Amino acid sequence: MDLTQSPIAYIHKNFDRFLKELQAYARIPSISAPGFPKEPLEASAQWTAQRMQQAGLCNVELLRVSDAPPFVYGEWLKAPGKPTVLLYAHYDVQPPGREAYWKSSPFEPQIREGRLYGRGTADDKAGGMMHLAAIEAYLKTAGELPVNIRFIIEGEEEVGSIHLQDFLKFYQERLQADVMVLTDTANLDVGLPSITYRLRGLVDAIVEVRTLDHPVHSGMWGGPVIDALTALNQVLSRLVTREGKIAIPGFCDDVALISKTEQQQLQRLPFADEKFRREVGAVASLQWAGDSQKSVYEKIWCEPALAILGVDAPSVATTSNQIVEWARAKISIRIVNDQDPKKMLRLLCDFLQQEPPFGCEVKATAGAAGDPWKGDIEGPAFRVAQRALAKGYGREPVFIGCGGSIPFVKPLTDAFPNMPALLIGVEDPYTNAHGENESLHIEDWKKGILSAVYLYKELAAQSSS
């Protein structure tokens, strides 16, 4: 008898309860951003621990590191000879943002048209609950799991997992496993299961331009005296070509070539230009930047990308007829595999400061320097995940990248370099995870829970073959 049948039936029978539990979980405003109260984080950690115990996990604890919100830990290690799986999720959430833009209260989850709306419903309380439901389904039916489980759920991912590295150093021996499953990523589309195998890194800097020691009247001094904003615009305009490619000499020399397998995976991905335009909210006349010979997904996941994130200067509403003496901007560049963050940051800062327009003062202040990450999609753990997702969703999964940087991935993969990392989540292009009206596609969440059941079974079977 296929032991997954009883857990699968249990999930179908109890899914409405799982959904109500997720709603209760999402009502806790566990915001980790500075300036918000800490009590909801503690309450969310306590709720998580109780839910771990309810699922049947053992040795459930709140583990504390410095002044970080509690790390919630639970385990089930009663499958001798079978693989151990390290599961990761987080219970903290983003601030609600502009509450007037929410169609329903951010911390009163509401179901509309097959989606559950509310802050944290998808990112990432659904991720943690997905595995807890699958674990419970096994333990309440089969009485055992086919694999060993170690589960950590943290409370500060949304502020960069600041203490995760220290936590991993302190508890490294306790977290040893054969494979890790990190549940905080998205599917390429609703109903299309996706495994994220690469992330871009990040470098950023602030550049400040100064032409005078105080503002002066534009009528009396304009002509020979250049304003700082014009000079800054000249500095910024040199960063990219007319096609939108990064123009910093040497910056793209180290970009890793895409393997034949990756090219094949990219070619398999469905893409509709009009749909993509709607999702991003592009104006009708907007042309895509970058190499026209490369696909949109290749540009987002496999190529570096530069953006000017903001400019400080007098606002249009408050400006007068003055030549401004200073202006500054923040520049961000997403980097890819084989690009060294420290080297890329140095190239960016040096380029910003070279040949100042009109002899103005230019100062570049270095910011972040985060590594990209890439998994081996041809490894056995990835093949196992493919089979599990295909069973759970009823269609073959795809391999995708993420154009952003996920802060917890690097510390975890650095701490356990020989442990394959599977990034599997339940968000989708319509989730709007950090914006208003965050939502979870309910049916996809159910398919995610089913996939977790199959994943544990497939991992066990892989170890026996």
Tab-separated table of C-alpha atoms in Angstrom:
chain	number	residue	atom	x	y	z
A	1	MET	CA	0.000	0.000	0.000
A	2	ASP	CA	1.217	3.494	-0.846
A	3	LEU	CA	1.676	5.140	2.557
A	4	THR	CA	1.053	8.596	1.097
A	5	GLN	CA	-2.593	7.762	0.442
A	6	SER	CA	-3.648	8.100	4.077
A	7	PRO	CA	-1.807	11.418	4.563
A	8	ILE	CA	-3.233	12.686	1.275
A	9	ALA	CA	-6.775	11.797	2.356
A	10	TYR	CA	-6.121	13.455	5.732
A	11	ILE	CA	-5.086	16.702	4.016
A	12	HIS	CA	-8.247	16.796	1.903
A	13	LYS	CA	-10.393	16.097	4.961
A	14	ASN	CA	-8.704	18.672	7.193
A	15	PHE	CA	-7.863	21.381	4.661
A	16	ASP	CA	-10.582	23.783	5.793
A	17	ARG	CA	-9.163	23.588	9.334
A	18	PHE	CA	-5.644	24.224	8.014
A	19	LEU	CA	-6.945	27.314	6.231
A	20	LYS	CA	-8.621	28.630	9.384
A	21	GLU	CA	-5.388	28.053	11.307
A	22	LEU	CA	-3.458	30.011	8.701
A	23	GLN	CA	-5.943	32.857	9.079
A	24	ALA	CA	-5.433	32.830	12.850
A	25	TYR	CA	-1.658	32.817	12.342
A	26	ALA	CA	-1.844	35.763	9.941
A	27	ARG	CA	-3.917	37.813	12.405
A	28	ILE	CA	-0.832	38.180	14.593
A	29	PRO	CA	0.889	41.410	13.409
A	30	SER	CA	4.395	39.993	13.762
A	31	ILE	CA	6.235	42.870	12.086
A	32	SER	CA	10.006	42.729	12.541
A	33	ALA	CA	10.781	46.180	11.108
A	34	PRO	CA	12.261	48.772	13.505
A	35	GLY	CA	9.741	50.901	15.355
A	36	PHE	CA	7.053	48.225	15.681
A	37	PRO	CA	6.226	46.494	18.982
A	38	LYS	CA	8.074	43.277	19.815
A	39	GLU	CA	5.197	41.587	21.649
A	40	PRO	CA	3.486	40.306	18.467
A	41	LEU	CA	6.747	38.649	17.409
A	42	GLU	CA	6.869	36.803	20.710
A	43	ALA	CA	3.196	35.874	20.346
A	44	SER	CA	3.781	34.591	16.839
A	45	ALA	CA	6.744	32.508	18.018
A	46	GLN	CA	4.593	31.004	20.784
A	47	TRP	CA	1.806	30.250	18.293
A	48	THR	CA	4.333	28.589	15.972
A	49	ALA	CA	5.722	26.436	18.774
A	50	GLN	CA	2.228	25.286	19.801
A	51	ARG	CA	1.424	24.432	16.194
A	52	MET	CA	4.647	22.407	15.912
A	53	GLN	CA	3.630	20.427	18.982
A	54	GLN	CA	0.131	19.922	17.608
A	55	ALA	CA	1.630	18.549	14.391
A	56	GLY	CA	3.574	15.992	16.429
A	57	LEU	CA	7.086	17.378	16.374
A	58	CYS	CA	9.315	16.659	19.378
A	59	ASN	CA	11.653	18.804	21.479
A	60	VAL	CA	9.924	22.010	20.416
A	61	GLU	CA	11.800	25.017	21.788
A	62	LEU	CA	12.166	28.754	21.454
A	63	LEU	CA	15.874	29.259	20.825
A	64	ARG	CA	17.249	32.726	21.498
A	65	VAL	CA	20.284	34.500	20.100
A	66	SER	CA	21.173	37.966	21.383
A	67	ASP	CA	18.171	40.294	21.078
A	68	ALA	CA	16.705	38.551	18.023
A	69	PRO	CA	13.089	37.378	17.999
A	70	PRO	CA	12.955	33.700	19.026
A	71	PHE	CA	13.922	30.994	16.570
A	72	VAL	CA	11.303	28.251	16.840
A	73	TYR	CA	12.720	24.742	16.597
A	74	GLY	CA	11.091	21.313	16.424
A	75	GLU	CA	12.267	17.890	15.301
A	76	TRP	CA	11.224	14.328	14.571
A	77	LEU	CA	14.188	11.940	14.438
A	78	LYS	CA	12.634	8.498	14.601
A	79	ALA	CA	13.457	7.198	11.111
A	80	PRO	CA	16.842	5.491	11.494
A	81	GLY	CA	18.740	5.068	8.270
A	82	LYS	CA	16.536	7.573	6.448
A	83	PRO	CA	17.572	11.069	5.302
A	84	THR	CA	17.240	14.066	7.582
A	85	VAL	CA	15.523	17.115	6.119
A	86	LEU	CA	16.193	20.625	7.438
A	87	LEU	CA	13.086	22.766	6.883
A	88	TYR	CA	13.166	26.564	7.024
A	89	ALA	CA	10.440	29.213	7.093
A	90	HIS	CA	9.839	32.553	8.868
A	91	TYR	CA	6.959	33.935	10.908
A	92	ASP	CA	7.759	37.664	10.749
A	93	VAL	CA	6.041	39.883	8.205
A	94	GLN	CA	6.415	43.214	6.462
A	95	PRO	CA	4.684	46.365	7.740
A	96	PRO	CA	1.220	46.847	6.227
A	97	GLY	CA	2.307	49.804	4.109
A	98	ARG	CA	-0.422	52.181	2.955
A	99	GLU	CA	-3.462	50.834	4.772
A	100	ALA	CA	-5.809	52.947	2.654
A	101	TYR	CA	-4.787	50.848	-0.363
A	102	TRP	CA	-5.857	47.572	1.240
A	103	LYS	CA	-9.267	46.283	0.171
A	104	SER	CA	-9.569	44.538	3.545
A	105	SER	CA	-7.731	44.968	6.826
A	106	PRO	CA	-4.126	43.683	6.483
A	107	PHE	CA	-4.354	41.674	9.709
A	108	GLU	CA	-7.902	40.412	9.270
A	109	PRO	CA	-7.415	37.807	6.519
A	110	GLN	CA	-10.266	37.651	4.027
A	111	ILE	CA	-11.037	35.163	1.260
A	112	ARG	CA	-11.953	36.626	-2.130
A	113	GLU	CA	-12.147	34.787	-5.449
A	114	GLY	CA	-10.048	31.836	-4.369
A	115	ARG	CA	-7.318	33.857	-2.666
A	116	LEU	CA	-6.626	34.598	0.998
A	117	TYR	CA	-5.773	38.281	1.468
A	118	GLY	CA	-3.750	39.583	4.399
A	119	ARG	CA	-0.220	40.437	5.448
A	120	GLY	CA	1.865	37.280	5.862
A	121	THR	CA	-0.732	34.962	4.350
A	122	ALA	CA	1.785	33.980	1.688
A	123	ASP	CA	5.076	35.461	2.889
A	124	ASP	CA	5.790	33.324	4.774
A	125	LYS	CA	3.275	31.940	7.238
A	126	ALA	CA	1.813	29.791	4.471
A	127	GLY	CA	5.276	28.303	3.948
A	128	GLY	CA	5.679	27.174	7.535
A	129	MET	CA	2.098	25.939	7.772
A	130	MET	CA	2.493	23.993	4.517
A	131	HIS	CA	5.089	21.701	6.082
A	132	LEU	CA	3.361	21.516	9.467
A	133	ALA	CA	0.183	20.313	7.745
A	134	ALA	CA	2.133	17.682	5.794
A	135	ILE	CA	3.958	16.510	8.933
A	136	GLU	CA	0.700	16.297	10.873
A	137	ALA	CA	-0.929	14.340	8.045
A	138	TYR	CA	1.784	11.664	8.234
A	139	LEU	CA	1.934	11.424	12.019
A	140	LYS	CA	-1.853	11.320	12.494
A	141	THR	CA	-2.304	8.572	9.892
A	142	ALA	CA	0.817	6.493	9.265
A	143	GLY	CA	2.087	7.248	12.790
A	144	GLU	CA	5.533	8.066	11.477
A	145	LEU	CA	7.390	10.140	8.930
A	146	PRO	CA	9.348	8.534	6.075
A	147	VAL	CA	12.267	10.893	6.824
A	148	ASN	CA	13.747	12.673	9.818
A	149	ILE	CA	12.833	16.336	10.230
A	150	ARG	CA	14.544	19.336	11.794
A	151	PHE	CA	12.453	22.486	11.445
A	152	ILE	CA	13.483	26.082	12.150
A	153	ILE	CA	11.168	29.075	11.758
A	154	GLU	CA	12.783	32.468	12.356
A	155	GLY	CA	11.361	35.879	13.166
A	156	GLU	CA	13.532	38.463	11.416
A	157	GLU	CA	13.814	37.415	7.777
A	158	GLU	CA	12.049	40.578	6.641
A	159	VAL	CA	14.864	42.682	8.130
A	160	GLY	CA	17.663	40.640	6.586
A	161	SER	CA	17.959	37.617	8.926
A	162	ILE	CA	20.401	39.675	10.964
A	163	HIS	CA	21.140	37.033	13.596
A	164	LEU	CA	20.774	33.916	11.452
A	165	GLN	CA	24.514	33.514	10.925
A	166	ASP	CA	25.151	33.627	14.683
A	167	PHE	CA	22.289	31.200	15.271
A	168	LEU	CA	23.701	28.750	12.746
A	169	LYS	CA	27.162	28.911	14.302
A	170	PHE	CA	25.794	28.228	17.775
A	171	TYR	CA	23.392	25.439	16.760
A	172	GLN	CA	25.217	24.034	13.731
A	173	GLU	CA	25.628	20.523	15.150
A	174	ARG	CA	21.974	20.373	16.093
A	175	LEU	CA	20.895	21.293	12.568
A	176	GLN	CA	22.859	18.702	10.619
A	177	ALA	CA	20.837	17.177	7.769
A	178	ASP	CA	21.121	15.658	4.314
A	179	VAL	CA	19.033	18.204	2.424
A	180	MET	CA	17.442	21.552	3.245
A	181	VAL	CA	14.068	22.770	2.009
A	182	LEU	CA	13.683	26.545	2.146
A	183	THR	CA	10.074	27.614	1.804
A	184	ASP	CA	9.874	31.296	0.926
A	185	THR	CA	9.893	31.555	-2.859
A	186	ALA	CA	7.386	31.866	-5.681
A	187	ASN	CA	5.972	29.843	-8.530
A	188	LEU	CA	6.345	31.243	-12.025
A	189	ASP	CA	2.573	31.319	-12.375
A	190	VAL	CA	-0.552	30.123	-10.616
A	191	GLY	CA	-0.706	26.335	-10.852
A	192	LEU	CA	2.835	26.047	-12.228
A	193	PRO	CA	5.159	24.524	-9.592
A	194	SER	CA	8.624	26.030	-9.642
A	195	ILE	CA	11.995	25.297	-8.078
A	196	THR	CA	14.177	28.360	-7.575
A	197	TYR	CA	17.797	27.457	-8.252
A	198	ARG	CA	19.575	30.792	-8.578
A	199	LEU	CA	19.484	34.227	-6.932
A	200	ARG	CA	21.177	37.449	-7.867
A	201	GLY	CA	23.451	39.248	-5.442
A	202	LEU	CA	23.494	42.976	-4.775
A	203	VAL	CA	25.845	45.924	-4.556
A	204	ASP	CA	24.782	49.502	-3.943
A	205	ALA	CA	26.298	52.920	-3.321
A	206	ILE	CA	25.282	56.528	-2.693
A	207	VAL	CA	26.866	59.198	-4.859
A	208	GLU	CA	26.833	62.850	-3.793
A	209	VAL	CA	27.716	65.782	-6.041
A	210	ARG	CA	28.562	69.258	-4.753
A	211	THR	CA	29.219	72.375	-6.834
A	212	LEU	CA	28.861	75.214	-4.278
A	213	ASP	CA	28.877	75.725	-0.531
A	214	HIS	CA	25.417	77.328	-0.617
A	215	PRO	CA	22.576	77.857	-3.114
A	216	VAL	CA	22.639	80.982	-5.285
A	217	HIS	CA	20.097	82.877	-7.425
A	218	SER	CA	19.786	81.314	-10.873
A	219	GLY	CA	19.218	84.649	-12.580
A	220	MET	CA	22.277	86.337	-11.082
A	221	TRP	CA	24.710	83.408	-11.376
A	222	GLY	CA	23.255	81.010	-13.930
A	223	GLY	CA	25.432	80.429	-16.986
A	224	PRO	CA	28.975	79.978	-15.724
A	225	VAL	CA	27.789	78.235	-12.535
A	226	ILE	CA	26.405	74.715	-13.016
A	227	ASP	CA	23.868	73.328	-10.590
A	228	ALA	CA	24.624	70.102	-8.718
A	229	LEU	CA	21.581	68.261	-10.062
A	230	THR	CA	22.679	68.753	-13.662
A	231	ALA	CA	26.149	67.502	-12.748
A	232	LEU	CA	24.652	64.508	-10.944
A	233	ASN	CA	22.525	63.683	-13.975
A	234	GLN	CA	25.654	63.596	-16.104
A	235	VAL	CA	27.300	61.187	-13.649
A	236	LEU	CA	24.246	58.939	-13.630
A	237	SER	CA	23.764	59.016	-17.403
A	238	ARG	CA	27.174	57.410	-17.900
A	239	LEU	CA	26.155	54.271	-15.980
A	240	VAL	CA	24.177	52.621	-18.795
A	241	THR	CA	24.169	52.601	-22.578
A	242	ARG	CA	21.217	53.718	-24.685
A	243	GLU	CA	20.128	50.053	-24.745
A	244	GLY	CA	20.148	49.865	-20.956
A	245	LYS	CA	23.303	47.757	-20.635
A	246	ILE	CA	25.721	48.503	-17.785
A	247	ALA	CA	28.469	50.754	-19.157
A	248	ILE	CA	31.003	50.439	-16.310
A	249	PRO	CA	34.193	49.073	-17.930
A	250	GLY	CA	34.961	45.515	-16.835
A	251	PHE	CA	31.768	45.144	-14.798
A	252	CYS	CA	30.300	42.342	-16.901
A	253	ASP	CA	33.565	40.563	-17.735
A	254	ASP	CA	33.081	37.884	-15.061
A	255	VAL	CA	29.422	37.059	-15.711
A	256	ALA	CA	29.042	33.272	-15.745
A	257	LEU	CA	27.991	31.640	-19.002
A	258	ILE	CA	24.697	29.787	-18.933
A	259	SER	CA	25.036	26.033	-19.239
A	260	LYS	CA	23.268	24.031	-21.936
A	261	THR	CA	20.937	22.555	-19.312
A	262	GLU	CA	19.993	26.027	-18.085
A	263	GLN	CA	19.366	27.202	-21.637
A	264	GLN	CA	17.025	24.268	-22.160
A	265	GLN	CA	15.193	25.058	-18.927
A	266	LEU	CA	14.823	28.714	-19.907
A	267	GLN	CA	13.428	27.746	-23.299
A	268	ARG	CA	10.786	25.561	-21.610
A	269	LEU	CA	9.316	28.469	-19.678
A	270	PRO	CA	6.018	29.903	-20.884
A	271	PHE	CA	6.171	33.625	-21.578
A	272	ALA	CA	3.576	36.040	-22.913
A	273	ASP	CA	4.738	39.605	-23.430
A	274	GLU	CA	1.328	41.180	-22.869
A	275	LYS	CA	0.796	39.231	-19.652
A	276	PHE	CA	4.233	40.262	-18.407
A	277	ARG	CA	3.446	43.901	-19.222
A	278	ARG	CA	0.233	43.720	-17.203
A	279	GLU	CA	1.989	42.118	-14.242
A	280	VAL	CA	4.738	44.767	-14.137
A	281	GLY	CA	2.359	47.642	-14.950
A	282	ALA	CA	4.368	48.872	-17.937
A	283	VAL	CA	3.205	51.900	-19.904
A	284	ALA	CA	2.149	50.936	-23.428
A	285	SER	CA	5.198	52.431	-25.142
A	286	LEU	CA	7.842	50.981	-22.797
A	287	GLN	CA	10.622	49.005	-24.490
A	288	TRP	CA	12.571	46.333	-22.613
A	289	ALA	CA	16.147	47.247	-21.753
A	290	GLY	CA	19.241	45.089	-22.157
A	291	ASP	CA	20.437	42.641	-24.805
A	292	SER	CA	17.631	42.125	-27.317
A	293	GLN	CA	18.968	38.637	-28.076
A	294	LYS	CA	18.260	37.455	-24.536
A	295	SER	CA	14.901	36.507	-23.075
A	296	VAL	CA	13.187	38.513	-20.357
A	297	TYR	CA	13.753	35.751	-17.803
A	298	GLU	CA	17.433	35.482	-18.696
A	299	LYS	CA	17.791	39.226	-18.155
A	300	ILE	CA	16.051	39.053	-14.766
A	301	TRP	CA	17.836	35.976	-13.395
A	302	CYS	CA	21.142	35.573	-15.249
A	303	GLU	CA	22.294	39.108	-16.095
A	304	PRO	CA	23.382	42.023	-13.870
A	305	ALA	CA	20.945	44.934	-13.752
A	306	LEU	CA	21.384	48.531	-12.621
A	307	ALA	CA	18.727	50.783	-11.137
A	308	ILE	CA	18.806	54.292	-9.688
A	309	LEU	CA	16.641	53.858	-6.607
A	310	GLY	CA	16.253	57.446	-5.502
A	311	VAL	CA	17.497	61.006	-5.783
A	312	ASP	CA	17.749	63.657	-3.060
A	313	ALA	CA	17.410	67.242	-4.265
A	314	PRO	CA	14.991	70.116	-3.717
A	315	SER	CA	11.471	68.999	-4.547
A	316	VAL	CA	9.513	70.588	-7.353
A	317	ALA	CA	6.884	71.739	-4.859
A	318	THR	CA	9.344	73.646	-2.653
A	319	THR	CA	11.999	74.767	-5.108
A	320	SER	CA	12.741	78.433	-5.881
A	321	ASN	CA	14.841	80.093	-8.558
A	322	GLN	CA	18.075	78.893	-7.021
A	323	ILE	CA	21.047	76.929	-8.303
A	324	VAL	CA	21.247	73.964	-5.935
A	325	GLU	CA	24.617	73.316	-4.338
A	326	TRP	CA	24.322	69.531	-3.837
A	327	ALA	CA	22.405	66.467	-4.957
A	328	ARG	CA	22.760	62.754	-4.349
A	329	ALA	CA	21.435	59.433	-5.601
A	330	LYS	CA	21.413	55.779	-4.586
A	331	ILE	CA	22.474	53.246	-7.215
A	332	SER	CA	21.772	49.521	-6.943
A	333	ILE	CA	23.171	46.755	-9.157
A	334	ARG	CA	21.973	43.163	-9.043
A	335	ILE	CA	24.921	40.881	-9.742
A	336	VAL	CA	25.077	37.265	-10.900
A	337	ASN	CA	27.224	34.174	-10.506
A	338	ASP	CA	31.014	34.559	-10.793
A	339	GLN	CA	30.806	38.294	-10.055
A	340	ASP	CA	32.647	39.069	-6.823
A	341	PRO	CA	30.571	41.569	-4.791
A	342	LYS	CA	33.552	43.423	-3.344
A	343	LYS	CA	35.146	43.822	-6.749
A	344	MET	CA	31.868	44.954	-8.324
A	345	LEU	CA	31.285	47.488	-5.545
A	346	ARG	CA	34.762	48.903	-6.039
A	347	LEU	CA	34.228	49.192	-9.809
A	348	LEU	CA	30.938	51.015	-9.229
A	349	CYS	CA	32.354	53.515	-6.719
A	350	ASP	CA	35.484	54.200	-8.782
A	351	PHE	CA	33.401	54.778	-11.902
A	352	LEU	CA	31.050	57.199	-10.143
A	353	GLN	CA	33.961	59.344	-8.990
A	354	GLN	CA	35.995	59.435	-12.180
A	355	GLU	CA	36.153	62.572	-14.357
A	356	PRO	CA	33.740	64.744	-12.341
A	357	PRO	CA	31.595	66.931	-14.660
A	358	PHE	CA	32.675	70.578	-14.608
A	359	GLY	CA	35.223	69.733	-11.904
A	360	CYS	CA	32.534	69.336	-9.246
A	361	GLU	CA	33.143	67.348	-6.061
A	362	VAL	CA	31.890	63.774	-6.318
A	363	LYS	CA	31.865	61.365	-3.385
A	364	ALA	CA	30.733	57.740	-3.622
A	365	THR	CA	29.883	55.912	-0.392
A	366	ALA	CA	29.915	52.125	-0.634
A	367	GLY	CA	26.877	50.233	0.633
A	368	ALA	CA	25.848	46.587	0.466
A	369	ALA	CA	27.875	43.822	-1.148
A	370	GLY	CA	25.872	40.581	-1.224
A	371	ASP	CA	26.777	37.360	-3.034
A	372	PRO	CA	24.670	35.671	-5.700
A	373	TRP	CA	23.738	32.007	-5.229
A	374	LYS	CA	23.159	29.052	-7.504
A	375	GLY	CA	22.180	25.418	-6.901
A	376	ASP	CA	22.979	22.332	-8.965
A	377	ILE	CA	19.767	21.566	-10.843
A	378	GLU	CA	21.199	18.267	-12.059
A	379	GLY	CA	21.681	16.924	-8.521
A	380	PRO	CA	19.565	14.032	-7.158
A	381	ALA	CA	17.720	16.219	-4.623
A	382	PHE	CA	16.411	18.389	-7.449
A	383	ARG	CA	15.171	15.328	-9.361
A	384	VAL	CA	13.346	14.191	-6.224
A	385	ALA	CA	11.728	17.627	-5.885
A	386	GLN	CA	10.656	17.511	-9.527
A	387	ARG	CA	8.837	14.216	-9.018
A	388	ALA	CA	7.156	15.390	-5.804
A	389	LEU	CA	5.908	18.657	-7.286
A	390	ALA	CA	4.649	16.912	-10.410
A	391	LYS	CA	2.518	14.630	-8.219
A	392	GLY	CA	1.295	17.431	-5.961
A	393	TYR	CA	0.380	19.910	-8.702
A	394	GLY	CA	-0.499	17.479	-11.474
A	395	ARG	CA	1.964	19.042	-13.906
A	396	GLU	CA	5.702	19.101	-14.427
A	397	PRO	CA	7.567	21.800	-12.482
A	398	VAL	CA	9.972	24.311	-13.992
A	399	PHE	CA	13.308	25.633	-12.781
A	400	ILE	CA	13.415	29.375	-12.287
A	401	GLY	CA	15.675	32.065	-10.913
A	402	CYS	CA	14.940	35.014	-8.691
A	403	GLY	CA	16.144	38.453	-9.671
A	404	GLY	CA	16.358	39.508	-6.040
A	405	SER	CA	18.429	38.402	-3.077
A	406	ILE	CA	16.920	36.230	-0.334
A	407	PRO	CA	18.889	36.967	2.852
A	408	PHE	CA	18.618	33.583	4.577
A	409	VAL	CA	19.883	31.472	1.662
A	410	LYS	CA	23.554	32.450	1.792
A	411	PRO	CA	24.017	31.925	5.570
A	412	LEU	CA	22.325	28.532	5.393
A	413	THR	CA	24.192	27.297	2.333
A	414	ASP	CA	27.482	28.634	3.695
A	415	ALA	CA	26.913	26.891	7.039
A	416	PHE	CA	26.113	23.600	5.291
A	417	PRO	CA	28.033	23.693	1.986
A	418	ASN	CA	27.489	20.000	1.232
A	419	MET	CA	23.753	20.097	1.854
A	420	PRO	CA	21.600	20.549	-1.283
A	421	ALA	CA	19.163	23.441	-0.947
A	422	LEU	CA	15.673	23.174	-2.427
A	423	LEU	CA	13.865	26.513	-2.689
A	424	ILE	CA	10.171	25.738	-3.032
A	425	GLY	CA	7.390	28.172	-2.144
A	426	VAL	CA	3.744	29.055	-2.691
A	427	GLU	CA	3.775	32.677	-3.826
A	428	ASP	CA	2.912	33.651	-7.405
A	429	PRO	CA	3.058	36.774	-9.631
A	430	TYR	CA	-0.158	38.082	-8.069
A	431	THR	CA	0.832	37.604	-4.424
A	432	ASN	CA	2.196	41.159	-4.019
A	433	ALA	CA	4.189	39.932	-1.048
A	434	HIS	CA	5.624	43.216	0.242
A	435	GLY	CA	2.881	45.468	-1.080
A	436	GLU	CA	-0.715	46.130	-0.239
A	437	ASN	CA	-3.274	43.341	-0.696
A	438	GLU	CA	-0.797	40.507	-0.239
A	439	SER	CA	-2.550	37.253	-1.013
A	440	LEU	CA	-2.228	33.479	-1.266
A	441	HIS	CA	-3.783	31.322	-3.978
A	442	ILE	CA	-5.631	28.836	-1.784
A	443	GLU	CA	-5.713	25.907	-4.205
A	444	ASP	CA	-1.983	26.257	-4.901
A	445	TRP	CA	-1.320	26.200	-1.165
A	446	LYS	CA	-3.212	22.916	-0.942
A	447	LYS	CA	-1.134	21.559	-3.815
A	448	GLY	CA	1.987	22.717	-1.971
A	449	ILE	CA	0.975	20.735	1.122
A	450	LEU	CA	0.363	17.643	-1.016
A	451	SER	CA	3.742	18.154	-2.673
A	452	ALA	CA	5.446	18.252	0.731
A	453	VAL	CA	3.911	14.852	1.542
A	454	TYR	CA	5.256	13.451	-1.703
A	455	LEU	CA	8.632	15.121	-1.174
A	456	TYR	CA	9.258	13.369	2.139
A	457	LYS	CA	8.307	10.025	0.573
A	458	GLU	CA	10.462	10.597	-2.517
A	459	LEU	CA	13.470	11.595	-0.409
A	460	ALA	CA	13.107	8.392	1.608
A	461	ALA	CA	12.794	6.305	-1.534
A	462	GLN	CA	15.835	7.989	-3.086
A	463	SER	CA	17.970	7.010	-0.095
A	464	SER	CA	16.904	3.361	-0.433
A	465	SER	CA	17.629	3.069	-4.142
